[in-house]
Amino acid sequence: MNAAYHFALLFLRLTFSGMMLTHGIPKLLNLIQGDLEFGDPIGLGPSATLVLAVIGEAICPLLIILGIKTRIAAIPTIITMAIAAFLVHGSDPLARKELALLYLFGFIVIALLGSGRFSLVRK
């Protein structure tokens, strides 16, 4: 693959994961501060659901940005966005679930393509 392909993968990782962090970091801060109030769309309890959301929206996007276990790290984010799109916003109009769907599709592409050449983990 040529350099443009690898730069495109880097751009994809940085943009989707960087934007996902704008959702995940506030949740991480709430978790650190002990504010465990959170929705429970999958029935695990609010605190467990918050921990899973932090993993999917903060921890895994950081790994993806760095290119560490990118394909595996994308899976929790994909699951989180699928839950957001189809359970949390399932009965909402498309305009309301559109952002979760865009993230879902973007992270599916990242999972399929991997990190590319520009990552901390060399192949």
C-alpha atoms as an extended CHARMM CRD file, in Angstrom:
* protein
*
       123  EXT
         1         1  MET       CA              0.0000000000        0.0000000000        0.0000000000  PROA      1               0.0000000000
         2         2  ASN       CA              1.1640000000        3.5070000000       -0.6890000000  PROA      2               0.0000000000
         3         3  ALA       CA              1.7330000000        6.3290000000        1.7750000000  PROA      3               0.0000000000
         4         4  ALA       CA             -1.5880000000        8.0380000000        0.9650000000  PROA      4               0.0000000000
         5         5  TYR       CA             -3.4640000000        4.9130000000        2.0990000000  PROA      5               0.0000000000
         6         6  HSD       CA             -1.6180000000        4.8620000000        5.4200000000  PROA      6               0.0000000000
         7         7  PHE       CA             -2.1190000000        8.6060000000        5.9480000000  PROA      7               0.0000000000
         8         8  ALA       CA             -5.8270000000        8.1010000000        5.2560000000  PROA      8               0.0000000000
         9         9  LEU       CA             -5.9790000000        5.3780000000        7.9160000000  PROA      9               0.0000000000
        10        10  LEU       CA             -4.1550000000        7.6610000000       10.3590000000  PROA      10              0.0000000000
        11        11  PHE       CA             -6.5790000000       10.4940000000        9.5570000000  PROA      11              0.0000000000
        12        12  LEU       CA             -9.5570000000        8.1620000000       10.0330000000  PROA      12              0.0000000000
        13        13  ARG       CA             -8.2340000000        6.9330000000       13.3940000000  PROA      13              0.0000000000
        14        14  LEU       CA             -7.3970000000       10.4140000000       14.6630000000  PROA      14              0.0000000000
        15        15  THR       CA            -10.6480000000       12.0790000000       13.6000000000  PROA      15              0.0000000000
        16        16  PHE       CA            -13.1540000000        9.4460000000       14.6960000000  PROA      16              0.0000000000
        17        17  SER       CA            -11.3500000000        8.6130000000       17.9300000000  PROA      17              0.0000000000
        18        18  GLY       CA            -10.5870000000       12.2430000000       18.7440000000  PROA      18              0.0000000000
        19        19  MET       CA            -14.2160000000       13.1860000000       18.2910000000  PROA      19              0.0000000000
        20        20  MET       CA            -15.3470000000       10.1580000000       20.3050000000  PROA      20              0.0000000000
        21        21  LEU       CA            -13.1760000000       11.3780000000       23.1780000000  PROA      21              0.0000000000
        22        22  THR       CA            -15.3880000000       14.4730000000       23.4280000000  PROA      22              0.0000000000
        23        23  HSD       CA            -18.1220000000       12.0840000000       24.5770000000  PROA      23              0.0000000000
        24        24  GLY       CA            -15.9440000000        9.7140000000       26.5790000000  PROA      24              0.0000000000
        25        25  ILE       CA            -13.8100000000       12.1040000000       28.6230000000  PROA      25              0.0000000000
        26        26  PRO       CA            -16.7820000000       13.7030000000       30.4440000000  PROA      26              0.0000000000
        27        27  LYS       CA            -18.0050000000       10.2010000000       31.3000000000  PROA      27              0.0000000000
        28        28  LEU       CA            -14.5080000000        9.2640000000       32.5120000000  PROA      28              0.0000000000
        29        29  LEU       CA            -14.3950000000       12.3650000000       34.7070000000  PROA      29              0.0000000000
        30        30  ASN       CA            -17.8200000000       11.5160000000       36.1620000000  PROA      30              0.0000000000
        31        31  LEU       CA            -16.5770000000        8.0110000000       36.9220000000  PROA      31              0.0000000000
        32        32  ILE       CA            -13.4070000000        9.3130000000       38.5990000000  PROA      32              0.0000000000
        33        33  GLN       CA            -15.4330000000       11.8080000000       40.6680000000  PROA      33              0.0000000000
        34        34  GLY       CA            -17.7910000000        9.0590000000       41.8020000000  PROA      34              0.0000000000
        35        35  ASP       CA            -20.8430000000       10.3420000000       39.9040000000  PROA      35              0.0000000000
        36        36  LEU       CA            -22.2390000000        6.9960000000       38.8010000000  PROA      36              0.0000000000
        37        37  GLU       CA            -25.5850000000        8.2750000000       37.5260000000  PROA      37              0.0000000000
        38        38  PHE       CA            -26.0140000000        6.8940000000       34.0580000000  PROA      38              0.0000000000
        39        39  GLY       CA            -28.6160000000        5.2450000000       31.8650000000  PROA      39              0.0000000000
        40        40  ASP       CA            -29.0120000000        1.4810000000       31.8950000000  PROA      40              0.0000000000
        41        41  PRO       CA            -30.1580000000        0.3550000000       28.4360000000  PROA      41              0.0000000000
        42        42  ILE       CA            -28.7540000000       -3.1780000000       28.7310000000  PROA      42              0.0000000000
        43        43  GLY       CA            -29.7980000000       -3.9510000000       32.3090000000  PROA      43              0.0000000000
        44        44  LEU       CA            -26.3880000000       -4.2200000000       33.9800000000  PROA      44              0.0000000000
        45        45  GLY       CA            -26.9520000000       -1.3260000000       36.3600000000  PROA      45              0.0000000000
        46        46  PRO       CA            -25.9620000000        2.3090000000       35.9290000000  PROA      46              0.0000000000
        47        47  SER       CA            -22.4240000000        2.0310000000       37.3450000000  PROA      47              0.0000000000
        48        48  ALA       CA            -21.4780000000       -1.0350000000       35.2750000000  PROA      48              0.0000000000
        49        49  THR       CA            -22.9670000000        0.5690000000       32.1720000000  PROA      49              0.0000000000
        50        50  LEU       CA            -20.9850000000        3.7580000000       32.8270000000  PROA      50              0.0000000000
        51        51  VAL       CA            -17.7490000000        1.7610000000       33.1500000000  PROA      51              0.0000000000
        52        52  LEU       CA            -18.4750000000       -0.0040000000       29.8520000000  PROA      52              0.0000000000
        53        53  ALA       CA            -19.2910000000        3.3370000000       28.1810000000  PROA      53              0.0000000000
        54        54  VAL       CA            -15.9880000000        4.7930000000       29.4400000000  PROA      54              0.0000000000
        55        55  ILE       CA            -14.1250000000        1.8100000000       28.0120000000  PROA      55              0.0000000000
        56        56  GLY       CA            -15.8990000000        2.1880000000       24.6580000000  PROA      56              0.0000000000
        57        57  GLU       CA            -15.7790000000        5.9760000000       24.4300000000  PROA      57              0.0000000000
        58        58  ALA       CA            -12.4930000000        6.9220000000       26.1610000000  PROA      58              0.0000000000
        59        59  ILE       CA            -10.0810000000        4.0250000000       26.7290000000  PROA      59              0.0000000000
        60        60  CYS       CA            -10.4790000000        2.2690000000       23.3770000000  PROA      60              0.0000000000
        61        61  PRO       CA            -10.3980000000        5.4790000000       21.3050000000  PROA      61              0.0000000000
        62        62  LEU       CA             -7.0840000000        6.3580000000       22.9910000000  PROA      62              0.0000000000
        63        63  LEU       CA             -5.7120000000        2.9610000000       21.9850000000  PROA      63              0.0000000000
        64        64  ILE       CA             -6.9910000000        3.4900000000       18.4430000000  PROA      64              0.0000000000
        65        65  ILE       CA             -5.3510000000        6.9200000000       18.2180000000  PROA      65              0.0000000000
        66        66  LEU       CA             -2.0420000000        5.3410000000       19.2340000000  PROA      66              0.0000000000
        67        67  GLY       CA             -2.5700000000        2.3910000000       16.9150000000  PROA      67              0.0000000000
        68        68  ILE       CA             -2.3590000000       -0.1700000000       19.7220000000  PROA      68              0.0000000000
        69        69  LYS       CA             -4.4650000000       -3.2910000000       19.0640000000  PROA      69              0.0000000000
        70        70  THR       CA             -6.6110000000       -1.1370000000       16.7930000000  PROA      70              0.0000000000
        71        71  ARG       CA             -8.9180000000       -3.8360000000       15.4610000000  PROA      71              0.0000000000
        72        72  ILE       CA             -9.5960000000       -5.2730000000       18.9070000000  PROA      72              0.0000000000
        73        73  ALA       CA             -9.9220000000       -1.8100000000       20.4920000000  PROA      73              0.0000000000
        74        74  ALA       CA            -12.5550000000       -0.8560000000       17.9320000000  PROA      74              0.0000000000
        75        75  ILE       CA            -14.8910000000       -3.6680000000       19.0330000000  PROA      75              0.0000000000
        76        76  PRO       CA            -16.0360000000       -2.1270000000       22.3750000000  PROA      76              0.0000000000
        77        77  THR       CA            -16.5900000000        1.2030000000       20.6180000000  PROA      77              0.0000000000
        78        78  ILE       CA            -18.6230000000       -0.5130000000       17.9030000000  PROA      78              0.0000000000
        79        79  ILE       CA            -20.7440000000       -2.2490000000       20.5450000000  PROA      79              0.0000000000
        80        80  THR       CA            -21.2110000000        1.0140000000       22.4620000000  PROA      80              0.0000000000
        81        81  MET       CA            -22.3470000000        2.8570000000       19.3390000000  PROA      81              0.0000000000
        82        82  ALA       CA            -24.6570000000        0.0040000000       18.3100000000  PROA      82              0.0000000000
        83        83  ILE       CA            -26.3100000000        0.1750000000       21.7460000000  PROA      83              0.0000000000
        84        84  ALA       CA            -26.5800000000        3.9610000000       21.4700000000  PROA      84              0.0000000000
        85        85  ALA       CA            -28.0880000000        3.8120000000       17.9750000000  PROA      85              0.0000000000
        86        86  PHE       CA            -30.4140000000        0.8440000000       18.3020000000  PROA      86              0.0000000000
        87        87  LEU       CA            -31.3620000000        0.6990000000       22.0000000000  PROA      87              0.0000000000
        88        88  VAL       CA            -30.9570000000        4.1790000000       23.4490000000  PROA      88              0.0000000000
        89        89  HSD       CA            -32.1630000000        5.9800000000       20.3030000000  PROA      89              0.0000000000
        90        90  GLY       CA            -33.9670000000        3.0490000000       18.7000000000  PROA      90              0.0000000000
        91        91  SER       CA            -37.3770000000        4.6930000000       18.6170000000  PROA      91              0.0000000000
        92        92  ASP       CA            -36.0180000000        8.1620000000       17.8350000000  PROA      92              0.0000000000
        93        93  PRO       CA            -36.0700000000        9.6130000000       14.3340000000  PROA      93              0.0000000000
        94        94  LEU       CA            -33.0040000000        9.1260000000       12.1410000000  PROA      94              0.0000000000
        95        95  ALA       CA            -31.7790000000       12.6670000000       12.8490000000  PROA      95              0.0000000000
        96        96  ARG       CA            -31.4280000000       11.7870000000       16.5450000000  PROA      96              0.0000000000
        97        97  LYS       CA            -29.5550000000        8.5000000000       16.0310000000  PROA      97              0.0000000000
        98        98  GLU       CA            -27.4920000000        9.7310000000       13.0830000000  PROA      98              0.0000000000
        99        99  LEU       CA            -24.3770000000       10.6000000000       15.1180000000  PROA      99              0.0000000000
       100       100  ALA       CA            -24.2500000000        7.1840000000       16.7820000000  PROA      100             0.0000000000
       101       101  LEU       CA            -24.6870000000        5.5190000000       13.3740000000  PROA      101             0.0000000000
       102       102  LEU       CA            -21.8800000000        7.5830000000       11.8370000000  PROA      102             0.0000000000
       103       103  TYR       CA            -19.5460000000        6.6230000000       14.6800000000  PROA      103             0.0000000000
       104       104  LEU       CA            -20.6680000000        2.9970000000       14.3680000000  PROA      104             0.0000000000
       105       105  PHE       CA            -19.8800000000        2.8490000000       10.6460000000  PROA      105             0.0000000000
       106       106  GLY       CA            -16.5850000000        4.7280000000       11.0650000000  PROA      106             0.0000000000
       107       107  PHE       CA            -15.3460000000        2.3530000000       13.7630000000  PROA      107             0.0000000000
       108       108  ILE       CA            -16.4470000000       -0.6560000000       11.7160000000  PROA      108             0.0000000000
       109       109  VAL       CA            -14.2000000000        0.6170000000        8.9180000000  PROA      109             0.0000000000
       110       110  ILE       CA            -11.3520000000        1.1060000000       11.4010000000  PROA      110             0.0000000000
       111       111  ALA       CA            -11.8470000000       -2.4520000000       12.6890000000  PROA      111             0.0000000000
       112       112  LEU       CA            -11.7800000000       -3.8380000000        9.1610000000  PROA      112             0.0000000000
       113       113  LEU       CA             -8.7220000000       -1.8930000000        7.9680000000  PROA      113             0.0000000000
       114       114  GLY       CA             -6.5940000000       -1.7630000000       11.1290000000  PROA      114             0.0000000000
       115       115  SER       CA             -4.1070000000        0.9140000000       12.0760000000  PROA      115             0.0000000000
       116       116  GLY       CA             -1.9200000000        1.0740000000        9.0000000000  PROA      116             0.0000000000
       117       117  ARG       CA              1.7780000000        1.8650000000        9.0020000000  PROA      117             0.0000000000
       118       118  PHE       CA              1.5680000000        4.9610000000       11.2420000000  PROA      118             0.0000000000
       119       119  SER       CA              1.0140000000        3.4790000000       14.6830000000  PROA      119             0.0000000000
       120       120  LEU       CA              3.0290000000        2.7170000000       17.7850000000  PROA      120             0.0000000000
       121       121  VAL       CA              2.8080000000       -0.9920000000       17.0420000000  PROA      121             0.0000000000
       122       122  ARG       CA              4.8760000000       -1.9360000000       14.0070000000  PROA      122             0.0000000000
       123       123  LYS       CA              3.8670000000       -4.9570000000       11.9930000000  PROA      123             0.0000000000
